[in-house]
Amino acid sequence: IKKQPCMSCILPKQCNQCSVAEILKSKTEISACAFVVVNMKAGEKLFVICKKNDDDPVYNRVNVMFVCFRIG
């Protein structure tokens, strides 16, 4: 899970500064969860980059749901 690309990003998929969480899921699992607190400003976005395993002939789509709320 990535935060909106930072100003130093050339390749957002490879930038570690933008990463807020990583979810690892095997091809036999149908779901996975991550609970992460991310400090965000108005207008910032979260997005998901899915990487296909080389040994997996079928690409399994991942359903993602973000739950956002403001504290304070």
CSV table of C-alpha atoms in Angstrom, one decimal:
chain,number,residue,atom,x,y,z
A,1,ILE,CA,0.0,0.0,0.0
A,2,LYS,CA,1.5,3.3,-1.1
A,3,LYS,CA,0.9,6.8,-0.1
A,4,GLN,CA,0.7,9.5,-2.8
A,5,PRO,CA,4.2,9.6,-4.4
A,6,CYS,CA,6.6,11.8,-2.6
A,7,MET,CA,8.5,14.6,-4.3
A,8,SER,CA,11.7,12.5,-4.6
A,9,CYS,CA,9.9,9.6,-6.4
A,10,ILE,CA,11.2,8.7,-9.8
A,11,LEU,CA,9.7,5.2,-9.9
A,12,PRO,CA,6.8,5.1,-7.3
A,13,LYS,CA,6.6,1.3,-7.5
A,14,GLN,CA,10.2,1.1,-6.1
A,15,CYS,CA,10.1,4.0,-3.6
A,16,ASN,CA,10.3,2.8,0.0
A,17,GLN,CA,9.5,6.3,1.4
A,18,CYS,CA,6.0,6.1,0.1
A,19,SER,CA,5.2,2.6,1.3
A,20,VAL,CA,2.9,2.5,4.4
A,21,ALA,CA,2.1,-1.3,4.4
A,22,GLU,CA,2.8,-4.5,2.6
A,23,ILE,CA,0.4,-7.4,2.4
A,24,LEU,CA,1.7,-10.8,1.4
A,25,LYS,CA,-0.8,-13.3,0.2
A,26,SER,CA,-0.2,-16.8,-1.2
A,27,LYS,CA,-2.2,-18.0,-4.2
A,28,THR,CA,-4.2,-20.3,-2.0
A,29,GLU,CA,-5.4,-17.5,0.3
A,30,ILE,CA,-8.5,-15.6,-0.7
A,31,SER,CA,-8.1,-12.7,1.7
A,32,ALA,CA,-5.6,-10.8,3.8
A,33,CYS,CA,-5.7,-7.8,6.2
A,34,ALA,CA,-3.5,-5.0,7.3
A,35,PHE,CA,-4.3,-2.4,9.9
A,36,VAL,CA,-2.2,0.7,9.5
A,37,VAL,CA,-2.3,4.2,10.9
A,38,VAL,CA,-1.3,6.7,8.2
A,39,ASN,CA,-1.1,10.5,8.9
A,40,MET,CA,-2.5,12.2,5.8
A,41,LYS,CA,-3.3,15.7,4.8
A,42,ALA,CA,-6.4,16.8,2.8
A,43,GLY,CA,-6.1,15.7,-0.8
A,44,GLU,CA,-3.5,13.0,-0.3
A,45,LYS,CA,-4.3,9.5,-1.6
A,46,LEU,CA,-3.6,5.9,-0.9
A,47,PHE,CA,-3.2,3.3,-3.7
A,48,VAL,CA,-2.3,-0.3,-4.0
A,49,ILE,CA,0.3,-1.9,-6.3
A,50,CYS,CA,-0.2,-5.6,-7.0
A,51,LYS,CA,2.7,-7.7,-8.0
A,52,LYS,CA,2.1,-11.0,-9.9
A,53,ASN,CA,4.3,-13.9,-8.9
A,54,ASP,CA,6.3,-15.4,-11.7
A,55,ASP,CA,5.3,-19.0,-10.7
A,56,ASP,CA,1.6,-18.2,-10.7
A,57,PRO,CA,0.0,-18.7,-14.2
A,58,VAL,CA,-3.3,-17.1,-13.1
A,59,TYR,CA,-3.3,-13.5,-11.8
A,60,ASN,CA,-5.7,-13.4,-8.8
A,61,ARG,CA,-7.3,-10.0,-8.4
A,62,VAL,CA,-7.2,-8.5,-4.9
A,63,ASN,CA,-10.1,-6.6,-3.5
A,64,VAL,CA,-9.1,-3.7,-1.4
A,65,MET,CA,-11.1,-1.6,1.0
A,66,PHE,CA,-9.8,1.5,2.7
A,67,VAL,CA,-11.5,2.7,5.9
A,68,CYS,CA,-10.6,6.3,6.7
A,69,PHE,CA,-11.6,8.4,9.7
A,70,ARG,CA,-10.3,11.5,11.3
A,71,ILE,CA,-9.2,11.6,15.0
A,72,GLY,CA,-9.1,14.9,16.8
